[in-house]
Amino acid sequence: MADTIAALADGYESAHRLALRQEDTARREFIDDLFYGRSEPGSMAERAQRFGIRLAEGHIAIIIEGDQPLRESSQAIGAVETALYRYFVSRDLLFTTKDGSLVCIAPSTLPDTPTELAHQISKAIGSWAEWRIGVGRAHQGPGGVRRSYDEARASLLFATRLGYHDRVIRAADFLVFQVLLRDRAAIDDLIATVLAPLQHARGGAVPLIETLASYFGCGTIHAAADDLNLSVRAVSYRLDRVKKLTGYSATDPAQRFTLEAAVLGAKLLDWPDRST
């Protein structure tokens, strides 16, 4: 009798584990199809209902990346997912891992998801650890999830290139940079026309570009000097060198916009390390 009960229990556990693996596989396949558009819209909408996703509504994609690959099977990530489900009293959130990052798909009716996600990630991984969250804008339909995901990924790239240190990076805050890069030929021409002469400076263009970026970000020469750990005299000298080499003055309101746009383009395109 005991052997029979044990066999039944083992069979139940095996069936349960198999069902979980099948559910996980189906979920991953569904998310991959969402990202790559490999299924018909009608089929996608039907499959989405199984996971509590209503594609006709708006959704946002959230990417959590750290200095180490995030694995969905880890205890910390499991705790984060459980905490989010409890906080929103909802199963309308969808989690998966992709390219070493954790991805969350959330309905636009839960706008607090990124903030709560950051809170739970901080508790699970640690506020001292290297991690940040990219948040796409809300879009509707099967293609909307992929569009939001691409925006979230781009926002993380922009933040890295521009030296942003916020934990939560929202794509909506980088719309101007997307506009700037939309005409790649124009931004390449702007960089070549305005900044190329800086390459003839002693030490190359990079120190001068970093000085310009800091000055534009901080607003004053004194603040930029503190930010760069340089003397005020050194920063003033660098800005003067920029004016002499390019003909553009960072302190002249009429010329600042052109110079700042060129510097932003250079940072976004990783110029001059990655030649235009």
GROMACS .gro file of C-alpha atoms in nm, residues 95-237:
model
  143
   95PHE     CA    1   0.817   3.801  -1.725
   96THR     CA    2   1.095   3.640  -1.922
   97THR     CA    3   1.471   3.663  -1.964
   98LYS     CA    4   1.634   3.774  -2.288
   99ASP     CA    5   2.003   3.825  -2.363
  100GLY     CA    6   2.093   3.817  -1.994
  101SER     CA    7   1.830   4.074  -1.896
  102LEU     CA    8   1.492   4.037  -1.726
  103VAL     CA    9   1.200   4.161  -1.937
  104CYS     CA   10   0.859   4.252  -1.800
  105ILE     CA   11   0.556   4.318  -2.020
  106ALA     CA   12   0.293   4.518  -1.835
  107PRO     CA   13  -0.041   4.673  -1.934
  108SER     CA   14  -0.044   5.051  -1.959
  109THR     CA   15  -0.318   5.047  -1.693
  110LEU     CA   16  -0.041   4.968  -1.441
  111PRO     CA   17   0.182   5.276  -1.489
  112ASP     CA   18   0.351   5.225  -1.150
  113THR     CA   19   0.508   4.897  -1.264
  114PRO     CA   20   0.857   5.041  -1.339
  115THR     CA   21   0.875   5.221  -1.002
  116GLU     CA   22   0.766   4.916  -0.803
  117LEU     CA   23   0.991   4.694  -1.010
  118ALA     CA   24   1.288   4.917  -0.926
  119HIS     CA   25   1.193   4.899  -0.558
  120GLN     CA   26   1.178   4.521  -0.559
  121ILE     CA   27   1.497   4.483  -0.765
  122SER     CA   28   1.676   4.704  -0.511
  123LYS     CA   29   1.556   4.479  -0.229
  124ALA     CA   30   1.644   4.156  -0.408
  125ILE     CA   31   1.975   4.250  -0.571
  126GLY     CA   32   2.088   4.542  -0.357
  127SER     CA   33   2.090   4.919  -0.403
  128TRP     CA   34   2.471   4.905  -0.428
  129ALA     CA   35   2.470   4.663  -0.721
  130GLU     CA   36   2.502   4.773  -1.083
  131TRP     CA   37   2.156   4.757  -1.241
  132ARG     CA   38   1.917   4.984  -1.425
  133ILE     CA   39   1.575   4.968  -1.584
  134GLY     CA   40   1.477   5.078  -1.934
  135VAL     CA   41   1.110   5.160  -1.991
  136GLY     CA   42   0.946   5.177  -2.334
  137ARG     CA   43   0.636   5.380  -2.410
  138ALA     CA   44   0.288   5.224  -2.423
  139HIS     CA   45   0.180   5.089  -2.763
  140GLN     CA   46  -0.114   4.878  -2.877
  141GLY     CA   47  -0.134   4.556  -3.074
  142PRO     CA   48   0.113   4.269  -3.124
  143GLY     CA   49   0.366   4.502  -3.285
  144GLY     CA   50   0.329   4.746  -2.998
  145VAL     CA   51   0.509   4.519  -2.752
  146ARG     CA   52   0.809   4.488  -2.984
  147ARG     CA   53   0.812   4.863  -3.044
  148SER     CA   54   0.808   4.931  -2.671
  149TYR     CA   55   1.085   4.675  -2.618
  150ASP     CA   56   1.302   4.841  -2.884
  151GLU     CA   57   1.244   5.179  -2.718
  152ALA     CA   58   1.339   5.044  -2.375
  153ARG     CA   59   1.658   4.891  -2.515
  154ALA     CA   60   1.745   5.213  -2.699
  155SER     CA   61   1.689   5.419  -2.384
  156LEU     CA   62   1.944   5.207  -2.197
  157LEU     CA   63   2.195   5.256  -2.479
  158PHE     CA   64   2.133   5.632  -2.485
  159ALA     CA   65   2.175   5.652  -2.108
  160THR     CA   66   2.508   5.470  -2.127
  161ARG     CA   67   2.640   5.683  -2.412
  162LEU     CA   68   2.527   6.009  -2.248
  163GLY     CA   69   2.646   5.919  -1.899
  164TYR     CA   70   2.306   5.911  -1.728
  165HIS     CA   71   2.316   5.743  -1.388
  166ASP     CA   72   1.946   5.720  -1.300
  167ARG     CA   73   1.819   5.373  -1.212
  168VAL     CA   74   1.499   5.406  -1.417
  169ILE     CA   75   1.549   5.523  -1.775
  170ARG     CA   76   1.232   5.610  -1.967
  171ALA     CA   77   1.220   5.616  -2.346
  172ALA     CA   78   0.990   5.920  -2.334
  173ASP     CA   79   1.281   6.123  -2.195
  174PHE     CA   80   1.493   6.046  -2.502
  175LEU     CA   81   1.251   6.136  -2.781
  176VAL     CA   82   1.463   6.434  -2.881
  177PHE     CA   83   1.763   6.206  -2.930
  178GLN     CA   84   1.562   5.972  -3.151
  179VAL     CA   85   1.466   6.272  -3.362
  180LEU     CA   86   1.830   6.376  -3.373
  181LEU     CA   87   1.937   6.035  -3.502
  182ARG     CA   88   1.650   5.992  -3.746
  183ASP     CA   89   1.849   6.170  -4.016
  184ARG     CA   90   2.181   5.991  -3.978
  185ALA     CA   91   2.337   6.166  -4.276
  186ALA     CA   92   2.258   6.507  -4.128
  187ILE     CA   93   2.404   6.427  -3.785
  188ASP     CA   94   2.715   6.276  -3.946
  189ASP     CA   95   2.758   6.596  -4.145
  190LEU     CA   96   2.706   6.809  -3.833
  191ILE     CA   97   2.973   6.616  -3.642
  192ALA     CA   98   3.218   6.629  -3.932
  193THR     CA   99   3.162   7.001  -3.986
  194VAL     CA  100   3.163   7.118  -3.624
  195LEU     CA  101   3.371   6.869  -3.424
  196ALA     CA  102   3.620   6.717  -3.668
  197PRO     CA  103   3.873   7.002  -3.610
  198LEU     CA  104   3.897   6.893  -3.243
  199GLN     CA  105   4.088   6.585  -3.356
  200HIS     CA  106   4.387   6.810  -3.422
  201ALA     CA  107   4.407   6.915  -3.057
  202ARG     CA  108   4.680   6.777  -2.835
  203GLY     CA  109   4.528   6.469  -2.673
  204GLY     CA  110   4.264   6.435  -2.943
  205ALA     CA  111   3.896   6.526  -2.949
  206VAL     CA  112   3.770   6.315  -2.658
  207PRO     CA  113   3.885   6.537  -2.363
  208LEU     CA  114   3.737   6.845  -2.530
  209ILE     CA  115   3.409   6.669  -2.606
  210GLU     CA  116   3.385   6.547  -2.245
  211THR     CA  117   3.449   6.903  -2.127
  212LEU     CA  118   3.176   7.038  -2.353
  213ALA     CA  119   2.931   6.770  -2.240
  214SER     CA  120   3.001   6.846  -1.875
  215TYR     CA  121   2.970   7.222  -1.929
  216PHE     CA  122   2.638   7.185  -2.111
  217GLY     CA  123   2.510   6.948  -1.844
  218CYS     CA  124   2.628   7.148  -1.541
  219GLY     CA  125   2.556   7.495  -1.672
  220THR     CA  126   2.864   7.676  -1.542
  221ILE     CA  127   3.240   7.651  -1.577
  222HIS     CA  128   3.282   7.614  -1.199
  223ALA     CA  129   3.033   7.326  -1.182
  224ALA     CA  130   3.196   7.157  -1.482
  225ALA     CA  131   3.536   7.189  -1.314
  226ASP     CA  132   3.401   7.010  -1.007
  227ASP     CA  133   3.237   6.744  -1.223
  228LEU     CA  134   3.558   6.677  -1.419
  229ASN     CA  135   3.787   6.715  -1.118
  230LEU     CA  136   3.975   6.990  -1.299
  231SER     CA  137   4.061   7.347  -1.216
  232VAL     CA  138   3.841   7.629  -1.340
  233ARG     CA  139   4.139   7.752  -1.538
  234ALA     CA  140   4.177   7.414  -1.712
  235VAL     CA  141   3.809   7.404  -1.813
  236SER     CA  142   3.823   7.763  -1.939
  237TYR     CA  143   4.134   7.676  -2.141
   0.00000   0.00000   0.00000
